[in-house]
Coordinates of C-alpha atoms in Angstrom, one line a residue:
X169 CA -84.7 77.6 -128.0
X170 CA -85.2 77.7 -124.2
X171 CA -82.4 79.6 -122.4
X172 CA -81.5 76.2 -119.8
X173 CA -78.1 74.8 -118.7
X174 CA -77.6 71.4 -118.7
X175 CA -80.7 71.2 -121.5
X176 CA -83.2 68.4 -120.7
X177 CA -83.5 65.5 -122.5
X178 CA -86.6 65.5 -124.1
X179 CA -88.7 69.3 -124.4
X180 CA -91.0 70.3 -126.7
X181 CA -92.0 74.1 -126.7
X182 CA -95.7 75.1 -126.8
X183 CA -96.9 78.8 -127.7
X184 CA -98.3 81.0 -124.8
X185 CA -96.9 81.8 -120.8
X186 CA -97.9 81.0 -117.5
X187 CA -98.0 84.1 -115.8
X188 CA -96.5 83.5 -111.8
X189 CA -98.4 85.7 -109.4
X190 CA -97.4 87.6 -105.9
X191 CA -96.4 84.6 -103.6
X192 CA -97.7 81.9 -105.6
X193 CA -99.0 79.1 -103.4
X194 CA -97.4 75.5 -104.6
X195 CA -99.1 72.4 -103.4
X196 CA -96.3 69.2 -103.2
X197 CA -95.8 65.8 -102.3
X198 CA -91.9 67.4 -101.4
X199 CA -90.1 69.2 -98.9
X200 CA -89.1 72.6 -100.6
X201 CA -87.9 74.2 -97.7
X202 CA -84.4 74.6 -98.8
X203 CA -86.3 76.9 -101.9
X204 CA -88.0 79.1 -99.4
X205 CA -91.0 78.6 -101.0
X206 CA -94.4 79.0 -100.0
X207 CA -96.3 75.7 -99.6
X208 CA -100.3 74.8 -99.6
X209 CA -103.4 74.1 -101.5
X210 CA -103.2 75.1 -105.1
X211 CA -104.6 74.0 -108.5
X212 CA -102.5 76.2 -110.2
X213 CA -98.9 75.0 -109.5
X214 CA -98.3 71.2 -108.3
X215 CA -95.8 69.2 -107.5
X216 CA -96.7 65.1 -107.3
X217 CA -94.8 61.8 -106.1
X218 CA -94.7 59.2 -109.4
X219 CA -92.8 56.2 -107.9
X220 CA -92.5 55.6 -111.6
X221 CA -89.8 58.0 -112.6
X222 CA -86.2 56.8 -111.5
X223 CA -85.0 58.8 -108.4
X224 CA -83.1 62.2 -110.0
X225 CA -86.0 62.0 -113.1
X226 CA -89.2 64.5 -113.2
X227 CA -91.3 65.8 -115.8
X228 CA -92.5 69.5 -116.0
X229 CA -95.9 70.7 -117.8
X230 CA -96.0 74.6 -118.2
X231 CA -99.5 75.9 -119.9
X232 CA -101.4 78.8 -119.4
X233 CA -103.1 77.5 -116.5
X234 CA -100.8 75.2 -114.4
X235 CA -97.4 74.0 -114.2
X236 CA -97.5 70.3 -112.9
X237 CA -93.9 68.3 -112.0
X238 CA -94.0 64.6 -111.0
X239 CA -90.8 63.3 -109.6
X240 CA -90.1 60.1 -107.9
X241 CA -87.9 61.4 -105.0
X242 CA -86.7 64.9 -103.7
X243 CA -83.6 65.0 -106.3
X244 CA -86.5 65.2 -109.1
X245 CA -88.4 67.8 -107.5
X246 CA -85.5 70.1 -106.8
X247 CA -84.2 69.9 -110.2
X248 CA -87.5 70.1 -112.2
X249 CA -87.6 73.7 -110.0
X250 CA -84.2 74.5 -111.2
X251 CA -84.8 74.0 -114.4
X252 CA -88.3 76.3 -114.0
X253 CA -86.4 78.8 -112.4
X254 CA -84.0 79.5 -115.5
X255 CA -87.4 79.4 -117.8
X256 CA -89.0 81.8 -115.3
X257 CA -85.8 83.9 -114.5
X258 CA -87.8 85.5 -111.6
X259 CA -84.8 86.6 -109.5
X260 CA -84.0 88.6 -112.5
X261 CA -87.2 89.8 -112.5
X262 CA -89.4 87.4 -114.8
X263 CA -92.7 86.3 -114.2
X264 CA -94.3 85.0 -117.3
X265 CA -93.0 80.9 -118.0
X266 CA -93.1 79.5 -121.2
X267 CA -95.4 76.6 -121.8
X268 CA -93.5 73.5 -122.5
X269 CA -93.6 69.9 -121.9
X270 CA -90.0 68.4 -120.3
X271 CA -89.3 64.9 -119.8
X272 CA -85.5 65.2 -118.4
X273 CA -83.0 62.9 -116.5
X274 CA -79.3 63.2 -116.4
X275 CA -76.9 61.2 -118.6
X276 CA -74.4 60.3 -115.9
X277 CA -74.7 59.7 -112.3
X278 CA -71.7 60.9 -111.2
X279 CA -71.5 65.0 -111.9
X280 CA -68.6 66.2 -109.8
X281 CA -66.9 69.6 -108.7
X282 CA -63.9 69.3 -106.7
X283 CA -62.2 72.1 -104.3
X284 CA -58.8 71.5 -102.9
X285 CA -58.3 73.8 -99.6
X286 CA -55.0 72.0 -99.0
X287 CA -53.1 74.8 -100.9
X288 CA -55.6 77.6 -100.1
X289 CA -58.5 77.5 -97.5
X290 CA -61.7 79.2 -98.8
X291 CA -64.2 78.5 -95.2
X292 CA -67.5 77.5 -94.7
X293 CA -69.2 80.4 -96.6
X294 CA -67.1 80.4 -99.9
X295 CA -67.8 76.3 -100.1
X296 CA -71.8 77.0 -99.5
X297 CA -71.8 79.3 -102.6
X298 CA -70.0 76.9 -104.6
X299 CA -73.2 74.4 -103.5
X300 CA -75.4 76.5 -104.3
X301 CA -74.3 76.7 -108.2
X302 CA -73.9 73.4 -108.2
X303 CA -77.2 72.8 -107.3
X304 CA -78.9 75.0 -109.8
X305 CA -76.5 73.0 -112.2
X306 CA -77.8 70.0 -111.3
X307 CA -74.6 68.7 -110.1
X308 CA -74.9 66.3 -107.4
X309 CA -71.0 64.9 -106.1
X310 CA -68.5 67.2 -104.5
X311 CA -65.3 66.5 -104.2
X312 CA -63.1 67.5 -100.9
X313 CA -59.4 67.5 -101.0
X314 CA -59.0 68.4 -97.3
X315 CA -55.7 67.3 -96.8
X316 CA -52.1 67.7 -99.0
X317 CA -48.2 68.5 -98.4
X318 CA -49.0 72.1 -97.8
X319 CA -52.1 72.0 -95.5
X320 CA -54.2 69.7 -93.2
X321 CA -57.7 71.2 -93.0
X322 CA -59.6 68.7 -90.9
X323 CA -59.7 68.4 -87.5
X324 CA -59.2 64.4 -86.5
X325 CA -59.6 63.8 -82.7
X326 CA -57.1 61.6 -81.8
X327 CA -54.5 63.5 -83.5
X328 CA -54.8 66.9 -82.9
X329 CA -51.0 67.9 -83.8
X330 CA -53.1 67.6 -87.4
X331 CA -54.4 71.0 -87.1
X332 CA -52.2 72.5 -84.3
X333 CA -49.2 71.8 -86.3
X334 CA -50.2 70.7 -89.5
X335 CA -53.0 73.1 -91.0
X336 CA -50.0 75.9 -90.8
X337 CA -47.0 77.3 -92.9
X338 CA -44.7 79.4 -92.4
X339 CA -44.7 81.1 -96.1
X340 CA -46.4 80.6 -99.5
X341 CA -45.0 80.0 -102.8
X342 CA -46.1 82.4 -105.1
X343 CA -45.6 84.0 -109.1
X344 CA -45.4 79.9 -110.5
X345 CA -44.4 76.6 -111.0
X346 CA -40.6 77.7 -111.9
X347 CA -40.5 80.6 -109.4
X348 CA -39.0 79.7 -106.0
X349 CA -40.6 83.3 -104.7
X350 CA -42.7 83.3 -101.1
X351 CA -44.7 85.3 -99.2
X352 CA -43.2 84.7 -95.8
X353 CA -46.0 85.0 -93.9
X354 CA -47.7 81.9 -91.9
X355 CA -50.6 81.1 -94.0
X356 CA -53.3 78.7 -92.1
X357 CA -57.0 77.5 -91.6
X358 CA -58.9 74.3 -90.8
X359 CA -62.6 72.7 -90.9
X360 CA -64.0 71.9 -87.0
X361 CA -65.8 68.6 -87.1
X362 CA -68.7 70.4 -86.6
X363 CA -68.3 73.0 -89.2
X364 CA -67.8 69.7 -91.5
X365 CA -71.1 68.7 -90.2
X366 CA -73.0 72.1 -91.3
X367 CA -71.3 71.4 -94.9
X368 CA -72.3 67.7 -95.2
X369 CA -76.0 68.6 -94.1
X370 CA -76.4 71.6 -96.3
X371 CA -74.8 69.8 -99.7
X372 CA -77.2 66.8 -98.5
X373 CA -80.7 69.3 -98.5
X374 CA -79.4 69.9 -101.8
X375 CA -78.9 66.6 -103.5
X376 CA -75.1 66.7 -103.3
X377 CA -73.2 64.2 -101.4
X378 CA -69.7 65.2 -100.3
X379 CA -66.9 63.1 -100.7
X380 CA -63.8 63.8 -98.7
X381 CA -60.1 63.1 -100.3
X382 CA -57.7 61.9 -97.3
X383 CA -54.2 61.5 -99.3
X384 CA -52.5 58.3 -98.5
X385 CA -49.4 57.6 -99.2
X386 CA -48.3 60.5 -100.4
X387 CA -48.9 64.1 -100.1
X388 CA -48.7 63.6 -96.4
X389 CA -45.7 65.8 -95.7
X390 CA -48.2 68.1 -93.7
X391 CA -49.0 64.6 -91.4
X392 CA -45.5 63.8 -91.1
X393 CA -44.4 67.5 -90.2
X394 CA -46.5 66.4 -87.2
X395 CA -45.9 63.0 -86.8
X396 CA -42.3 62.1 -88.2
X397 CA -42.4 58.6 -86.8
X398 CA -45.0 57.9 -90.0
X399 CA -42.6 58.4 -92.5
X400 CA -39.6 55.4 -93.2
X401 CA -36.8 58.1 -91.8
X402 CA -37.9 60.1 -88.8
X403 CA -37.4 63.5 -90.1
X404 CA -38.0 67.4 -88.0
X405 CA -39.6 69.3 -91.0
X406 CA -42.0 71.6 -91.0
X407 CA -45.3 72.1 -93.4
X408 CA -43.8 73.1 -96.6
X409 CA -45.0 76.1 -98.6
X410 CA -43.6 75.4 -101.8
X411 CA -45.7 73.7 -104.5
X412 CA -44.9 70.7 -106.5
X413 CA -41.4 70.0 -107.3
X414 CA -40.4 73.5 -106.7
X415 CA -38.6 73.0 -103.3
X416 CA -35.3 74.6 -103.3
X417 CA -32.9 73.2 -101.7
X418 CA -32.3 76.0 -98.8
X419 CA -36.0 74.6 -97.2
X420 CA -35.3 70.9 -97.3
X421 CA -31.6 70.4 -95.9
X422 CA -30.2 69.0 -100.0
X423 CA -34.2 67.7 -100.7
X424 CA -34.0 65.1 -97.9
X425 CA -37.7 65.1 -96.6
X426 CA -40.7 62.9 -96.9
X427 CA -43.6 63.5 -99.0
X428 CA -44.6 59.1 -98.7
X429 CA -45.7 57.7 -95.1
X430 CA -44.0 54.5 -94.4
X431 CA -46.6 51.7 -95.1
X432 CA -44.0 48.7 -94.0
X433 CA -44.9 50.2 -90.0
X434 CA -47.8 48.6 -88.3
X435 CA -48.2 52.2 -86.4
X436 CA -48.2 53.7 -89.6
X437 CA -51.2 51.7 -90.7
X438 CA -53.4 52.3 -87.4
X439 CA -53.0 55.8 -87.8
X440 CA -54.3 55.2 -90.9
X441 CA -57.3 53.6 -90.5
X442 CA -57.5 55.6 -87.0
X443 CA -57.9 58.7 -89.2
X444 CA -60.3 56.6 -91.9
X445 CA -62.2 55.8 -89.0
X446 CA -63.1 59.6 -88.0
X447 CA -63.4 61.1 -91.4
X448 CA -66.2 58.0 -91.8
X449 CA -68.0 58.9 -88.9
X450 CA -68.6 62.8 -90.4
X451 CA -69.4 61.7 -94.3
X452 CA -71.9 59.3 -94.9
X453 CA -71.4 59.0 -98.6
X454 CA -70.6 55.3 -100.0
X455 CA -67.4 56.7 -101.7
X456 CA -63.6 57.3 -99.8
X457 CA -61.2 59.2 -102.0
X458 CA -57.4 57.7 -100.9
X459 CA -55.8 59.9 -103.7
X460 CA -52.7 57.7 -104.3
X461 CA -51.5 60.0 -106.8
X462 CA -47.6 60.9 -107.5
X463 CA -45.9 58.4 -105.0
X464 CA -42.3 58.7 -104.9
X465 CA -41.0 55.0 -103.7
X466 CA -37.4 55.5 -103.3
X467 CA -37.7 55.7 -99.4
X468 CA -39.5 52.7 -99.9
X469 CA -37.0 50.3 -102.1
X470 CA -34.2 51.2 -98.7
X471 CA -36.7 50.9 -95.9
X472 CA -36.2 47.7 -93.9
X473 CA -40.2 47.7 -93.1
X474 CA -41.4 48.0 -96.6
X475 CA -38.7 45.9 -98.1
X476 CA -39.7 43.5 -95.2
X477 CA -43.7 43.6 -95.8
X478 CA -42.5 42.9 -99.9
X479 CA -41.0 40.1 -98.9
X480 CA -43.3 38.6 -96.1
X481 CA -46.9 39.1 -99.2
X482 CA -45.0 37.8 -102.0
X483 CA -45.0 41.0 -103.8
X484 CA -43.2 41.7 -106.8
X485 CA -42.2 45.3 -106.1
X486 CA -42.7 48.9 -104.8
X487 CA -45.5 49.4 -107.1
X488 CA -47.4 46.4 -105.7
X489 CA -46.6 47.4 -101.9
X490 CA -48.8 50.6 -103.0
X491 CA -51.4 47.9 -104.1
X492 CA -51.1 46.2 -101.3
X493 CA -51.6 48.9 -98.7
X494 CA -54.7 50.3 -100.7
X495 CA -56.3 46.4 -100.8
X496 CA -55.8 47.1 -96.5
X497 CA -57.7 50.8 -96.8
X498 CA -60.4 49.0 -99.3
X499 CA -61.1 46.1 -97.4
X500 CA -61.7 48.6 -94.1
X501 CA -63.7 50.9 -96.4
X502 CA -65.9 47.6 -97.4
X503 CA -66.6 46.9 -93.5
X504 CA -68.4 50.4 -93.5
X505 CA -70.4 50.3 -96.9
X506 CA -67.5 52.2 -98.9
X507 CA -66.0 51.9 -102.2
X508 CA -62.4 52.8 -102.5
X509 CA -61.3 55.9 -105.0
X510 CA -58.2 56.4 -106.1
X511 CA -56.3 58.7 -108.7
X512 CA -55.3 56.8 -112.1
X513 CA -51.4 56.1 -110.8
X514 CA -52.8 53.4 -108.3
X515 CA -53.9 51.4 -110.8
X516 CA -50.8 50.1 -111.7
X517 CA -50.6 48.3 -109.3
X518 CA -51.0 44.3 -110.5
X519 CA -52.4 43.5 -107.3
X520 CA -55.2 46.3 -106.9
X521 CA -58.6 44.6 -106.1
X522 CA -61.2 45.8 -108.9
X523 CA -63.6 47.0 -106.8
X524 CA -61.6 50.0 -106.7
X525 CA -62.7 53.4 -108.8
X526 CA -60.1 54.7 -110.7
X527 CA -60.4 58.8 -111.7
X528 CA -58.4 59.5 -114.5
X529 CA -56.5 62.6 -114.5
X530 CA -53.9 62.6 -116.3
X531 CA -52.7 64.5 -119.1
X532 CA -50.7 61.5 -121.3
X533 CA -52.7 58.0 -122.1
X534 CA -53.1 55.7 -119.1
X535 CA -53.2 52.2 -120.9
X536 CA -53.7 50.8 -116.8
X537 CA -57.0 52.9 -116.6
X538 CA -58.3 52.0 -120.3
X539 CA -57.4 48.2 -119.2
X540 CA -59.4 48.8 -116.2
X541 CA -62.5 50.3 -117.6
X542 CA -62.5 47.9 -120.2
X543 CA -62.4 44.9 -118.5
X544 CA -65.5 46.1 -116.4
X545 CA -64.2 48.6 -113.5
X546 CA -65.4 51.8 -112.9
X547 CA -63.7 55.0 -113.9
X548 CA -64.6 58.9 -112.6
X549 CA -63.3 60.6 -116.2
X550 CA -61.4 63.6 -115.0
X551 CA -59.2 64.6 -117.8
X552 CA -56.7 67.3 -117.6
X553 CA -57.3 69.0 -120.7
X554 CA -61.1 69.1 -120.1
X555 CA -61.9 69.1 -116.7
X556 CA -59.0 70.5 -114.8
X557 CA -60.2 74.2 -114.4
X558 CA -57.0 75.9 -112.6
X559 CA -55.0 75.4 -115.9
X560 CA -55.3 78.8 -117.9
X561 CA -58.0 79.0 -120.4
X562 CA -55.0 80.1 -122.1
X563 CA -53.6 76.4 -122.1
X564 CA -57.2 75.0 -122.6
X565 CA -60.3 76.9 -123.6
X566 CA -63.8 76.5 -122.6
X567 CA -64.8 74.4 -125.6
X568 CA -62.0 71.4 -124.5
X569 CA -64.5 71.1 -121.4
X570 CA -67.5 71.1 -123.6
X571 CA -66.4 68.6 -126.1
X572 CA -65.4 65.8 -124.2
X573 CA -66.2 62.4 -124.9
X574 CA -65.2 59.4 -122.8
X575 CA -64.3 57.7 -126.7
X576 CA -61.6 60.1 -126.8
X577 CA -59.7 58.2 -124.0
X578 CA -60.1 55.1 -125.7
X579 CA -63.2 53.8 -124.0
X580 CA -64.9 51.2 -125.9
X581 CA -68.9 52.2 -127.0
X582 CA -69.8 49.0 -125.0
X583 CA -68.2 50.2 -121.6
X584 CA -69.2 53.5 -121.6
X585 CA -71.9 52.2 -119.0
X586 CA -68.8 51.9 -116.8
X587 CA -67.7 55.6 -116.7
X588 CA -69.8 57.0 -113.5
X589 CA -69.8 60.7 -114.7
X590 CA -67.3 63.2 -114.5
X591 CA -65.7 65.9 -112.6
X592 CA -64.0 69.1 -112.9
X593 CA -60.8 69.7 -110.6
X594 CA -60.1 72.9 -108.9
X595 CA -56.9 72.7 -107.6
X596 CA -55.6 76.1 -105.8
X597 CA -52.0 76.8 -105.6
X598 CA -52.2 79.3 -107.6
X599 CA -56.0 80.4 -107.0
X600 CA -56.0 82.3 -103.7
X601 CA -59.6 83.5 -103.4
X602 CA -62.6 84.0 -104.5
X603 CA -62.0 86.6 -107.8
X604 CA -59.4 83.9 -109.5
X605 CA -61.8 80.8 -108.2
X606 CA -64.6 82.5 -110.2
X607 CA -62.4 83.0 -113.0
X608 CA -61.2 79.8 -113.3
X609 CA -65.0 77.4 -112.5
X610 CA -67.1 79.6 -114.5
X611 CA -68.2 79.2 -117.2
X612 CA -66.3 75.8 -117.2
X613 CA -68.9 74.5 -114.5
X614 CA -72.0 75.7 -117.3
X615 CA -69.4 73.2 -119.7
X616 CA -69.4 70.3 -116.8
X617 CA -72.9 70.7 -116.5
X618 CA -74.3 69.8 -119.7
X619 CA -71.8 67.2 -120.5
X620 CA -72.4 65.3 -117.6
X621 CA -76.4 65.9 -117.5
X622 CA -77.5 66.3 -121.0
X623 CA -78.2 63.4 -123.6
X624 CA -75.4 63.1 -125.9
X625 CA -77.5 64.5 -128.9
X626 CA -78.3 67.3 -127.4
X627 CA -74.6 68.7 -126.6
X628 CA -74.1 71.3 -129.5
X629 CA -71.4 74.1 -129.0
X630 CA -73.1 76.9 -130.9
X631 CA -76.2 76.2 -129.2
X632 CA -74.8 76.2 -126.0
X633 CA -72.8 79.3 -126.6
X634 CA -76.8 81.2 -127.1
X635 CA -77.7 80.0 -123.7
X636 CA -74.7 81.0 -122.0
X637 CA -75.1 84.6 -123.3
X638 CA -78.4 84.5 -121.4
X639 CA -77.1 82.7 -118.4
X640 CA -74.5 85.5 -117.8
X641 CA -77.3 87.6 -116.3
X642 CA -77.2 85.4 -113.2
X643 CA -73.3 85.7 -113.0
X644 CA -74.1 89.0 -112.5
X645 CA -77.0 89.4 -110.3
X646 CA -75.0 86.4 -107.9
X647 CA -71.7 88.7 -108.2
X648 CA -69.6 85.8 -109.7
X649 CA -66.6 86.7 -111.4
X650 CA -66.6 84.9 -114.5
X651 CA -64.4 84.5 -117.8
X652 CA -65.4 87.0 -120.0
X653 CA -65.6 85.4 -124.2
X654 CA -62.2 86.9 -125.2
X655 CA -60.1 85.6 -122.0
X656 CA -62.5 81.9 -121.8
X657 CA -62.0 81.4 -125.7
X658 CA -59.3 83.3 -126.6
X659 CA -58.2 83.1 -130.1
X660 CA -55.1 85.0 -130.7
X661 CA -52.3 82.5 -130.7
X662 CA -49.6 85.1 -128.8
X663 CA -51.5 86.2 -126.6
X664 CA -52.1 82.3 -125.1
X665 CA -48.5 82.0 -125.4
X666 CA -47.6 84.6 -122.9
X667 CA -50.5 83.9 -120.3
X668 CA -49.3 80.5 -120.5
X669 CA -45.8 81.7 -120.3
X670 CA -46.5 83.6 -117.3
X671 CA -48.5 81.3 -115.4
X672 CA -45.6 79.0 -115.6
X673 CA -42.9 81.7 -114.1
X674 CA -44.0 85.1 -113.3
X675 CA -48.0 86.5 -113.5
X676 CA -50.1 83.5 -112.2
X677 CA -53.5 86.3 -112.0
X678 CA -52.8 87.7 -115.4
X679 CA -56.0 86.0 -116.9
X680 CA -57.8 87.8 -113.8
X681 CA -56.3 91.5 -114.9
X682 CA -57.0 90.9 -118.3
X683 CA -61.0 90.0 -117.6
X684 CA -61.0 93.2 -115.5
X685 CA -60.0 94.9 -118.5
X686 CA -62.1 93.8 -121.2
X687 CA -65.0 93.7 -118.8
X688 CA -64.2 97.9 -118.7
X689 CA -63.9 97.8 -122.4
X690 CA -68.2 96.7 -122.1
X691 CA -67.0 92.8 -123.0
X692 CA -69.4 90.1 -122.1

């Protein structure tokens, strides 16, 4: 068995090593710059263009002699090295390759991480590593929630109360979901147009294009804190610090604030596609995430200019005005080349165009999103208990990521060809750095790679479980904190109960001071 996450399709192990010299000299048809590696004549290690292969396709020959990969484009290239560079394990201090013959391509197209800096900013250098392992992973979307309630993390030109104003609170909620505890301290941090430049370019060297998440309508309570006139009431409020529904009532005057911009206001929708309009002009991937996700209407249903757009479009209610608006954003989106995202909640909408990709999240069935799948749309599968990697492992262990199937979610055999890959979620209001962000991504992200790359009958969970023993040597060597076996697959039934009990309301870093401890205890 050869020690490689995501395993390739098709390998067939031969007996004898290549052995890699002192600067070995590789002659290719590709750029390898972003591998540092030395480039030239050579007989012994090549690298050759087959317009034959499809574009993120290679093969790799290792024999005594030579190692020869053909790839079509870059993509194939870059992750025929990766998968050499796991068989090699030179950083680690390797130099003798196994011969083997790999034919490899990846099962889905779409193989997505997402970061949400909304809730906690990370910078520049934290998101870089995170590219870099995503890379080796062969994972090749990432998803960026740069704007939420608590936090707008992108600077936008014409509006630059967004990141005066908006990319600041006042005070953090912290200890859980049913705490109403802060850190009263102003928490802050945004992305310069030009540091999301530097980002874009270095995912793009890498074969990773970076989708940005703009939220629309809702989660806009850090916009409106700026600009109260896009909301349907005109409310002073400031960023909130409090996450989800935990707002007591001491921050929001009795719970009267906005969370939902005011659609039913022509000014409203400039800023909109104003703001669409920039974020554009710094990603050039094909994709536009809207969110759309938990939109509370009721300002809606007594707002004269949404009850008065309902009325004028013939819609039939609230839930269609969200349809409506997002047809708007998709039909802009379409003058620039771009297909519309959207969480699964917009897809209730009757009205929704079907052009639209749906990512389903949600914990409980969506019939809407099976409908939509099944009649021929496009889904991102993103679901909760597999892919969403800031729940305790506690709640969900390691093997829920591994053994997802898109026929769990009642996807028909004959549309699977509809789901275009899927995508773990990190969302961070309760991961403040770097040790917890570890903790939570890895080794789910080792999960999310094979799933999304590796042919269906090659997923096997004790197999896997052998390779990611060996992997763990390059947690190590790259410093990553990850889930040790007893805190990622944990087993005793009490013991999840109270982590899961704490995370709720009291100890959301217990799974962190438990790793520390059975990595002292020699734990792998």
């Amino acid at each position: 068995m050869l020690n490689i996450i995501p395993y390739p399709s098709d390998c067939r192990e031969k007996q004898g090593y290549f052995e890699l010299e002192e600067n070995e000299v590789i002659k290719s048809d590709f750029d390898l710059s972003v591998f540092g590696l030395k480039t030239g004549e050579s007989d012994r290690f090549i690298i050759a263009k087959n317009d034959k292969l499809e574009s993120e396709e290679y093969t790799l020959t290792v024999s005594k002699d030579c190692i020869r990969i053909e790839a079509c484009e870059n993509a194939g290239a870059y992750y025929a090295l990766q998968t050499l560079r796991q068989l090699s394990r030179c950083e680690l201090g390797g130099k003798k390759i196994p011969c083997v013959e790999i034919k490899d391509k990846p099962r889905f197209e779409w193989r997505g991480l997402q970061l949400d800096e909304s809730r906690h900013f990370f910078g520049k250098e934290e998101v870089k590593r995170l590219l870099d392992m995503m890379f080796m992973m062969k994972l090749n979307r990432f998803h960026w929630h740069l704007t939420d309630d608590q936090g707008w993390r992108i600077e936008i030109k014409k509006y630059p109360l967004l990141t005066e104003i908006g990319s600041k609170r006042k005070y953090t909620h912290i200890n859980g979901w049913q705490s109403i505890s802060t850190i009263n301290e102003e928490y802050g941090g945004f992305y310069t147009q030009d540091d999301i430049r530097e980002i874009v370019d270095y995912a793009q060297k890498r074969n990773i294009m970076v989708i940005p998440e703009i939220d629309f309508p809702a989660h806009c309570a850090s916009a409106i804190a700026c600009y109260p006139w896009l909301a349907c009431r005109e409310l002073e409020r400031e960023v909130p610090g409090y996450f989800g529904g935990s707002i007591p009532e001491r921050v929001y005057k009795m719970w009267d604030w906005n969370r939902t911009i005011c659609v039913g206001k022509e000014k409203t929708i400039n800023f909109v596609f104003d703001i669409i309009d920039e974020v554009c002009s710094l990603f050039p991937a094909p994709y536009f995430h809207i969110g759309g996700d938990e939109a509370p209407k009721n300002e809606w249903k007594k707002c004269p200019h949404c009850q008065a757009v309902i009325k004028e479009n013939g819609l039939k209610n609230e839930e269609d005005l969200q349809g409506w608006f997002n047809n708007k954003i998709l039909d802009f989106l379409k003058d620039k080349g771009k297909r519309l995202i959207g969480w699964n909640e917009i897809l209730k909408a009757g009205n929704l165009d079907k052009s639209v990709i749906g990512q389903y999240w949600t914990a409980k069935r969506d019939k809407n999103a099976e409908n939509h799948i099944n009649s021929g749309g496009n889904l991102i599968m993103s679901n909760h208990k597999s892919f969403y990697f800031d729940i305790p492992y506690g709640k969900y262990p390691l093997k829920n990521t591994y053994c997802f199937k898109p026929e769990k979610f009642n996807v028909r055999p004959e549309n699977i060809k509809n789901v275009l890959g899927v995508e773990g979620e990190n969302w961070t209001e309760w991961i403040d750095g770097r040790e917890k962000l570890d903790l939570c991504m890895y080794p789910r992200v080792q999960c999310l790679a094979e799933v999304a790359w590796s042919a269906e009958k090659d997923v096997n969970w004790d197999n896997f479980l052998k390779r990611l023993d060996s992997f763990k040597d390059y947690y190590r060597y790259l410093g990553i904190n990850y889930a040790v076996d007893k805190v990622s697959m944990p087993t005793n039934p009490f013991t999840r109960l109270h982590i899961n009990a704490k995370f709720m309301n009291g100890d959301t870093h217990l799974e962190v001071k438990l790793n520390k401890k059975y990595i002292a205890k020699g734990e792998k």
